[in-house]
Short mmCIF file of C-alpha atoms in Angstrom, two decimals:
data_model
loop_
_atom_site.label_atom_id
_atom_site.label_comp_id
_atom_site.label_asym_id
_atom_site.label_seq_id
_atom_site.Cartn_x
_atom_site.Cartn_y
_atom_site.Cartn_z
CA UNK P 1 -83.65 -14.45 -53.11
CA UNK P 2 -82.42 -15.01 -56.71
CA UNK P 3 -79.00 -13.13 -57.65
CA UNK P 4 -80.50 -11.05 -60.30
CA UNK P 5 -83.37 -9.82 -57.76
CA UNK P 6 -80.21 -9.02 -55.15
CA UNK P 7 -78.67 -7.07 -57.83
CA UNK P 8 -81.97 -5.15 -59.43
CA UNK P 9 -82.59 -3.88 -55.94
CA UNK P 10 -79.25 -3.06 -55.48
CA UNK P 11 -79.93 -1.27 -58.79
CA UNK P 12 -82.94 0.79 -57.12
CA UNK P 13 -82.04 1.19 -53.88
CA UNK P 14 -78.27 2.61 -54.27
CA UNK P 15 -78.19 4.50 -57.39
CA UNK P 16 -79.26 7.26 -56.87
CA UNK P 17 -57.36 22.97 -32.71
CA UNK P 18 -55.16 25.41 -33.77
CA UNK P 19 -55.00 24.43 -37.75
CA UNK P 20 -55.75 27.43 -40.01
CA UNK P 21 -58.12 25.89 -43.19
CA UNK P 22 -58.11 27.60 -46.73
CA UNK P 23 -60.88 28.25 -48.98
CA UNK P 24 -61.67 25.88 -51.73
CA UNK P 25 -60.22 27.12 -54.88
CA UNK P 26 -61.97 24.84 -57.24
CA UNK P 27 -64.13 22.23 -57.50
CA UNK P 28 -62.58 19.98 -60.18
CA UNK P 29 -60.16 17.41 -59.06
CA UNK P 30 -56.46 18.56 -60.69
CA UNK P 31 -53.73 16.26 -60.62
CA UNK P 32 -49.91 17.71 -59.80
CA UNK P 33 -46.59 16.19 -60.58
CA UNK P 34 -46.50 15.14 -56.84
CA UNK P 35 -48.73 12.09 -57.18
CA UNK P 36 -47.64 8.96 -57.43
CA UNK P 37 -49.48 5.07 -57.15
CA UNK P 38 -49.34 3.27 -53.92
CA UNK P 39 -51.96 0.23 -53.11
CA UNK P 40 -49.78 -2.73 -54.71
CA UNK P 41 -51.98 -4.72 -57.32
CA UNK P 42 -55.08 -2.56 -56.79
CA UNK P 43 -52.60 1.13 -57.90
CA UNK P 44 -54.70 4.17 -56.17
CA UNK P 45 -53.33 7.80 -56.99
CA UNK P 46 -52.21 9.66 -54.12
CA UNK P 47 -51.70 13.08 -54.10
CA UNK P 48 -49.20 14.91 -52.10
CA UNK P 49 -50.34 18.32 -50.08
CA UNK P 50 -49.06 21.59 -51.72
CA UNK P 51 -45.07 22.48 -50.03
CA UNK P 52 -44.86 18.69 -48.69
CA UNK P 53 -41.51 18.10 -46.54
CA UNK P 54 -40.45 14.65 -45.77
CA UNK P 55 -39.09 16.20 -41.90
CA UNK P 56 -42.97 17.53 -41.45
CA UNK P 57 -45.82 14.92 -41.52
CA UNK P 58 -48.98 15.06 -43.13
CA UNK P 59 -52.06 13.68 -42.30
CA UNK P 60 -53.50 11.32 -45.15
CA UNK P 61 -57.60 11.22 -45.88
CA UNK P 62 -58.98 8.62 -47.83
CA UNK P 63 -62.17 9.55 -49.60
CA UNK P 64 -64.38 6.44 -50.33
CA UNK P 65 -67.42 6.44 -53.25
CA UNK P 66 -70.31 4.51 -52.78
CA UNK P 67 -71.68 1.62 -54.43
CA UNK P 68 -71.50 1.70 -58.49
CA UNK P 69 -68.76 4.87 -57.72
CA UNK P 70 -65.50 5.59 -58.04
CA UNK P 71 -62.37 7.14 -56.97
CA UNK P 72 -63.24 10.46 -59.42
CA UNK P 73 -67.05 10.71 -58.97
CA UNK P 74 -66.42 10.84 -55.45
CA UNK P 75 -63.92 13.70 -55.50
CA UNK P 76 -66.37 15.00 -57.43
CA UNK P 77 -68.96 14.44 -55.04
CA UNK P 78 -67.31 15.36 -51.96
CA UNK P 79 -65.32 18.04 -52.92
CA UNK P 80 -62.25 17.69 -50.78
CA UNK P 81 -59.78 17.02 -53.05
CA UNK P 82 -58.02 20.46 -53.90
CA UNK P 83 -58.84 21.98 -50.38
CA UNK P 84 -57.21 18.92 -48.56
CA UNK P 85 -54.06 19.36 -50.80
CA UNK P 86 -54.44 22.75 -49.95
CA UNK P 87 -54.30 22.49 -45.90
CA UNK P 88 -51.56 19.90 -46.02
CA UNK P 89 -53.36 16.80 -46.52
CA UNK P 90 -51.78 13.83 -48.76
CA UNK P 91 -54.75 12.59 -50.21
CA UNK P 92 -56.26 9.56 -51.94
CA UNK P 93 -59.69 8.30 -52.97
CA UNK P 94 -58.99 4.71 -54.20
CA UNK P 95 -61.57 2.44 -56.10
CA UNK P 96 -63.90 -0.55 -54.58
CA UNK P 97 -63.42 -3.64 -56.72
CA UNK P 98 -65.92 -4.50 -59.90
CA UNK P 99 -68.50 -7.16 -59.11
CA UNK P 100 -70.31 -9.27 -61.46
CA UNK P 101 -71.53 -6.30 -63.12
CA UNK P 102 -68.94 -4.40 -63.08
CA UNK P 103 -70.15 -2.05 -61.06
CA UNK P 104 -67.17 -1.23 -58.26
CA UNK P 105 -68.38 -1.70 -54.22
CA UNK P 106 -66.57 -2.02 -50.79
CA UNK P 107 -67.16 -5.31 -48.65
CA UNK P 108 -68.22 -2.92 -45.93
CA UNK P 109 -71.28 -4.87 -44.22
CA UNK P 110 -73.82 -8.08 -44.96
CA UNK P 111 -76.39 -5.13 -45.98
CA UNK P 112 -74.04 -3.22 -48.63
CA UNK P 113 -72.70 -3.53 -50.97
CA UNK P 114 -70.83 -6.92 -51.62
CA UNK P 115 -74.13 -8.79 -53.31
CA UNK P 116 -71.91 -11.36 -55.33
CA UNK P 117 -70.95 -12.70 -51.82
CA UNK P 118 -66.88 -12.64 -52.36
CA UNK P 119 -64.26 -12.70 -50.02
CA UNK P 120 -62.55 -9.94 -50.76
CA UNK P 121 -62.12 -8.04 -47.56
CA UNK P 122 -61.55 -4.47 -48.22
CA UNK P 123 -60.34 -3.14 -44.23
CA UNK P 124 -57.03 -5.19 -45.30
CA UNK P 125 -56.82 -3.16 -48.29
CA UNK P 126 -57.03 -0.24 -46.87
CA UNK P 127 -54.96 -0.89 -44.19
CA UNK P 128 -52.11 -2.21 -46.81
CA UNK P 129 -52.63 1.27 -48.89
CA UNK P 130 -52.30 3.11 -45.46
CA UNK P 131 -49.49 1.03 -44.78
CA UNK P 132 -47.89 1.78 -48.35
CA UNK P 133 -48.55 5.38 -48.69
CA UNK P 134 -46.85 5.83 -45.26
CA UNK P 135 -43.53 3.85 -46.41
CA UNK P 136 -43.43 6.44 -49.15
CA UNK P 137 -43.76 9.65 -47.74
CA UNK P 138 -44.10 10.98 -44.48
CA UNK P 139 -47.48 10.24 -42.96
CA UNK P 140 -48.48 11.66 -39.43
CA UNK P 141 -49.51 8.65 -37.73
CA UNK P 142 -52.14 10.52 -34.88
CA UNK P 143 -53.89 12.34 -38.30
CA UNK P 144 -55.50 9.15 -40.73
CA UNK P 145 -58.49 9.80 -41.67
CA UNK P 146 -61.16 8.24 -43.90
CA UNK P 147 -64.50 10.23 -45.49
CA UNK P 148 -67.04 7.80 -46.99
CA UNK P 149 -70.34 8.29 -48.98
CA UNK P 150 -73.21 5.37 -48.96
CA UNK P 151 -71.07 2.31 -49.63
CA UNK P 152 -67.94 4.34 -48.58
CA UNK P 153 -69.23 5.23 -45.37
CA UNK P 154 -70.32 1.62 -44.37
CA UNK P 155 -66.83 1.09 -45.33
CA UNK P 156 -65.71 3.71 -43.01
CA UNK P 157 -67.53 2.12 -40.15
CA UNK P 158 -66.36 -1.42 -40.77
CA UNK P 159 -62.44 0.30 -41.04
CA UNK P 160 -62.84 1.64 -37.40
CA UNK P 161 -64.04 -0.95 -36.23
CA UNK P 162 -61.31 -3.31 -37.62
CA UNK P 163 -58.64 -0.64 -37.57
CA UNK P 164 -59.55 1.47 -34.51
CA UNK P 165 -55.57 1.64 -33.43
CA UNK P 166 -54.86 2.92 -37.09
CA UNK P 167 -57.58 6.05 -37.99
CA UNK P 168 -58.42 8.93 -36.06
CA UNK P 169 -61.52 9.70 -36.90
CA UNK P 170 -63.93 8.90 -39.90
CA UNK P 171 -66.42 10.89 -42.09
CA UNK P 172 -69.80 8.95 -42.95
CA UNK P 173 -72.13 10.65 -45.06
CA UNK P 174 -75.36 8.51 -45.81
CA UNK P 175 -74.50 5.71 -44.43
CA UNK P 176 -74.85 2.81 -41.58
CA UNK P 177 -74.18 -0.50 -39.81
CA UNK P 178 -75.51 -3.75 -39.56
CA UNK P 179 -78.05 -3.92 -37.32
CA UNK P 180 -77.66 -7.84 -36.23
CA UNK P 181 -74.01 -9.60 -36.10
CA UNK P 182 -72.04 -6.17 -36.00
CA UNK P 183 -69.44 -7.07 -33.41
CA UNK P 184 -67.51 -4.03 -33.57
CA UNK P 185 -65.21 -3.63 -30.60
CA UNK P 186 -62.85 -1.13 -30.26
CA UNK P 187 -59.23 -0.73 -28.79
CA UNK P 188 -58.88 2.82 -29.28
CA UNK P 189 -61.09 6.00 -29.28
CA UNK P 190 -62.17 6.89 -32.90
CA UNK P 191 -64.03 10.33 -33.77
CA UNK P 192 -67.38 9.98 -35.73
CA UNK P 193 -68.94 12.14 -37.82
CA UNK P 194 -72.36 11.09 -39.29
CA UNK P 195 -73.97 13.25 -41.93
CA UNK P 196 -77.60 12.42 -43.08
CA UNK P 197 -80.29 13.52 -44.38
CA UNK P 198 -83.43 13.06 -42.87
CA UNK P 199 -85.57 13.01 -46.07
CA UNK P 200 -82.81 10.09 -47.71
CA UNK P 201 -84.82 7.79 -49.68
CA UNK P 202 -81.58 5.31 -49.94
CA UNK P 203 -80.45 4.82 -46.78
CA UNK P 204 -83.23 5.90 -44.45
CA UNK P 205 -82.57 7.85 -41.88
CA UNK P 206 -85.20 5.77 -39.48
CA UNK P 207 -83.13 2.50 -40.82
CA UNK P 208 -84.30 -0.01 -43.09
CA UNK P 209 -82.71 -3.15 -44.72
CA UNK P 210 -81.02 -4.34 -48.39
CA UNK P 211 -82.33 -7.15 -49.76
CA UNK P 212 -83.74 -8.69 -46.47
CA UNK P 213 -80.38 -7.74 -44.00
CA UNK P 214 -81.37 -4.75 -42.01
CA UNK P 215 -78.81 -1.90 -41.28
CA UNK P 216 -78.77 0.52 -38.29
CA UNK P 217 -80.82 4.53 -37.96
CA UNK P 218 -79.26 7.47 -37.74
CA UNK P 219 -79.99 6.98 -34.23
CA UNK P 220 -78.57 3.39 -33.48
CA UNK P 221 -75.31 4.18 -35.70
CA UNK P 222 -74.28 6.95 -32.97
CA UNK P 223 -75.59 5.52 -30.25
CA UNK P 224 -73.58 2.36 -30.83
CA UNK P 225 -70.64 4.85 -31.22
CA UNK P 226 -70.77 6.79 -28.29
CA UNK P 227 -70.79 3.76 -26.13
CA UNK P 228 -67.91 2.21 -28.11
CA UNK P 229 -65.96 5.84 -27.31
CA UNK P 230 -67.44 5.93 -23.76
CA UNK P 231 -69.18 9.09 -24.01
CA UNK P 232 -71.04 11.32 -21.37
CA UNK P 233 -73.97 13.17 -20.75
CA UNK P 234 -76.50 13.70 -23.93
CA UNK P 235 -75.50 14.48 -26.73
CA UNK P 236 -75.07 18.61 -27.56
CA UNK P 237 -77.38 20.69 -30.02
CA UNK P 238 -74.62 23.02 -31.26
CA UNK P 239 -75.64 26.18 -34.19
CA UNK P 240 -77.18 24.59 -37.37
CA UNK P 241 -74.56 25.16 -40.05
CA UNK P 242 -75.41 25.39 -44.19
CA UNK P 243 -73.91 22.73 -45.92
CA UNK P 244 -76.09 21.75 -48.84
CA UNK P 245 -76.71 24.56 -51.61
CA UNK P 246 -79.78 23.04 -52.53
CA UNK P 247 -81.62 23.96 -49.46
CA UNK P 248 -82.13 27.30 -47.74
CA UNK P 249 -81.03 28.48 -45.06
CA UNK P 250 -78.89 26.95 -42.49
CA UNK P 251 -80.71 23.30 -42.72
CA UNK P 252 -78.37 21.18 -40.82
CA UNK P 253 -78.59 20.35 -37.33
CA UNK P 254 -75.37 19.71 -35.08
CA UNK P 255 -75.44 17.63 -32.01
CA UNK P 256 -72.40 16.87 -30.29
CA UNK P 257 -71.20 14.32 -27.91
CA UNK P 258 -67.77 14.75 -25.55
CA UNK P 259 -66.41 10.83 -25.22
CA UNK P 260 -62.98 10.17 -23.52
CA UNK P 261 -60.60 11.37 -26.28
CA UNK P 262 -62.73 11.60 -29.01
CA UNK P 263 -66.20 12.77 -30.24
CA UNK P 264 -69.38 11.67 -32.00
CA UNK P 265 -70.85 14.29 -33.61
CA UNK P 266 -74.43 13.89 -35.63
CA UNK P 267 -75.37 16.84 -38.85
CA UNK P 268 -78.77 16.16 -39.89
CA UNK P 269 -79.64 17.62 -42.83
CA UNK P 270 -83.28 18.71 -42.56
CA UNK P 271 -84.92 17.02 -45.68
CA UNK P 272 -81.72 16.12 -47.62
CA UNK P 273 -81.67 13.12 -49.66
CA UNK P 274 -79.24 10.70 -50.38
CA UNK P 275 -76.76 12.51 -52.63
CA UNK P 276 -76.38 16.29 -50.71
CA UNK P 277 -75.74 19.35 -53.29
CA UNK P 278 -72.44 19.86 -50.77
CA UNK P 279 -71.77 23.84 -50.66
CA UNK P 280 -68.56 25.47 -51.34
CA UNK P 281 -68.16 25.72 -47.47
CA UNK P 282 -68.52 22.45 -46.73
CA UNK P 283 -65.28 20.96 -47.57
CA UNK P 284 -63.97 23.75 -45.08
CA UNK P 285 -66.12 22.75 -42.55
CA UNK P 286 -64.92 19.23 -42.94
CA UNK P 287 -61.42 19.54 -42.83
CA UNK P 288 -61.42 21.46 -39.89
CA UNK P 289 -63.20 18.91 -38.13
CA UNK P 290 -60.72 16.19 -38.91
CA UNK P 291 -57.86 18.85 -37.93
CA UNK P 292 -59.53 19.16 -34.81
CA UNK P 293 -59.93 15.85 -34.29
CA UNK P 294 -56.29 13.45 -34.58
CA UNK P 295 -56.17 10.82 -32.82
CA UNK P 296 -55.32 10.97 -28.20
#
């Protein structure tokens, strides 16, 4: 297929225990005289958690946009920002690189998002930002975790797989794997979470492909994940939950799986689409699921 058909459909297809959490103040990102750049010669602002101590470590989530995204849409988008600061989190949600376009991505998988075929491999960078942010301030090693939406959450996927010694647990809202040639092997139990709507137009719930490489369904995504994180029994159905304002009621089902020091755990929201109206008690919800999940 011809570059500029890769890109037009890339166009189409992607646009579009024992911790006590706080409530979410506000929704608008704020910036404090704490923050300061890490990430060497790609500078990502991190922010430190409100009363940081250097003798107390913090866990550290990384929030990842999605293709054509950035660091501050996604904050925007996600709305963890101010509550993670706010329940001791140092927090950062660093930018994908530009492509041809311009438009920023993460090499996460063959299927999304790096069409311009580069090298650039962005589990290093990550790592290296981990790496940096923890030489500067005091990081709790058994607490890194990464949140990532569309592109971001491939991304989070290819991290654990890569990094599975280094995160905890990840946070993948509308995304997938590949579904051929994904060799992930793992060396340590990670916690999954995998948000999706069932009615997402972008990333299909059922599966489907980018511009002829296919990627994995709701269903194949945990499934490879509870048999990377040795899980028994079925999985769970736990109480639906409300998560996105746009729907009523409590729309999102919860199934849970209990692996050997760690979980997969599935919220499907019933006829959400690709880009959830998230709810003010979502980013609760979220952060006490990392919080209850650091790594064994």
């Amino acid at each position: 297929m011809k570059r500029f058909s890769i890109i037009a459909i890339a166009f189409l297809v992607l646009v579009g225990v024992g911790y006590g959490v706080l409530s979410l103040q506000g929704d608008e990102p704020t910036m404090t005289e704490s923050s300061f750049l890490a990430g060497g010669d790609r500078p990502t602002s991190v922010d430190l958690p409100n009363g940081y101590r250097a003798d107390n470590p913090a866990p550290l989530l990384l929030d990842l946009h999605g293709f054509m995204g950035d660091g501050l849409s996604q904050q925007r988008f996600s709305r963890l920002s101010n509550i993670a600061r706010e329940n001791g989190f140092v927090y950062a949600a660093p930018d994908g690189l530009p492509n041809s376009n311009g438009d920023q991505f993460w090499n996460a998988s063959k299927a999304c998002c790096n069409f311009d075929r580069t090298d650039v491999d962005d589990a290093v960078f990550l790592k290296s930002l981990i790496d940096d942010i923890s030489e500067k301030v005091a990081i709790d090693p058994k607490r890194i975790y990464i949140f990532g939406h569309s592109n971001g959450a491939f991304m989070s996927y290819k991290f654990a797989c890569t990094y599975p010694d280094t995160v905890a647990a990840i946070v993948g809202v509308a995304g997938a794997m590949d579904l051929v040639g994904n060799d992930c092997a793992i060396s340590s139990p990670v916690s999954v979470l995998e948000i999706h709507g069932t009615a997402d137009a972008v990333i299909g719930f059922t599966g489907g492909g980018i511009a002829g490489i296919s990627y994995t369904s709701v269903a194949q995504t945990l499934d490879t994940w509870r048999k990377l994180d040795k899980c028994i029994g079925a999985p769970m159905a736990k109480e639906n939950i409300d998560i996105d304002e746009s729907i009523d009621g409590a729309e999102t089902k919860v199934f849970e799986s209990t692996c050997t020091n760690s979980t997969v755990t599935s919220w499907q929201i019933v006829d959400g689409v690709h880009g959830p109206a998230f709810s003010s008690t979502f980013p609760k919800a979220i952060i006490e699921w990392l919080l209850a999940n650091p790594k064994q």
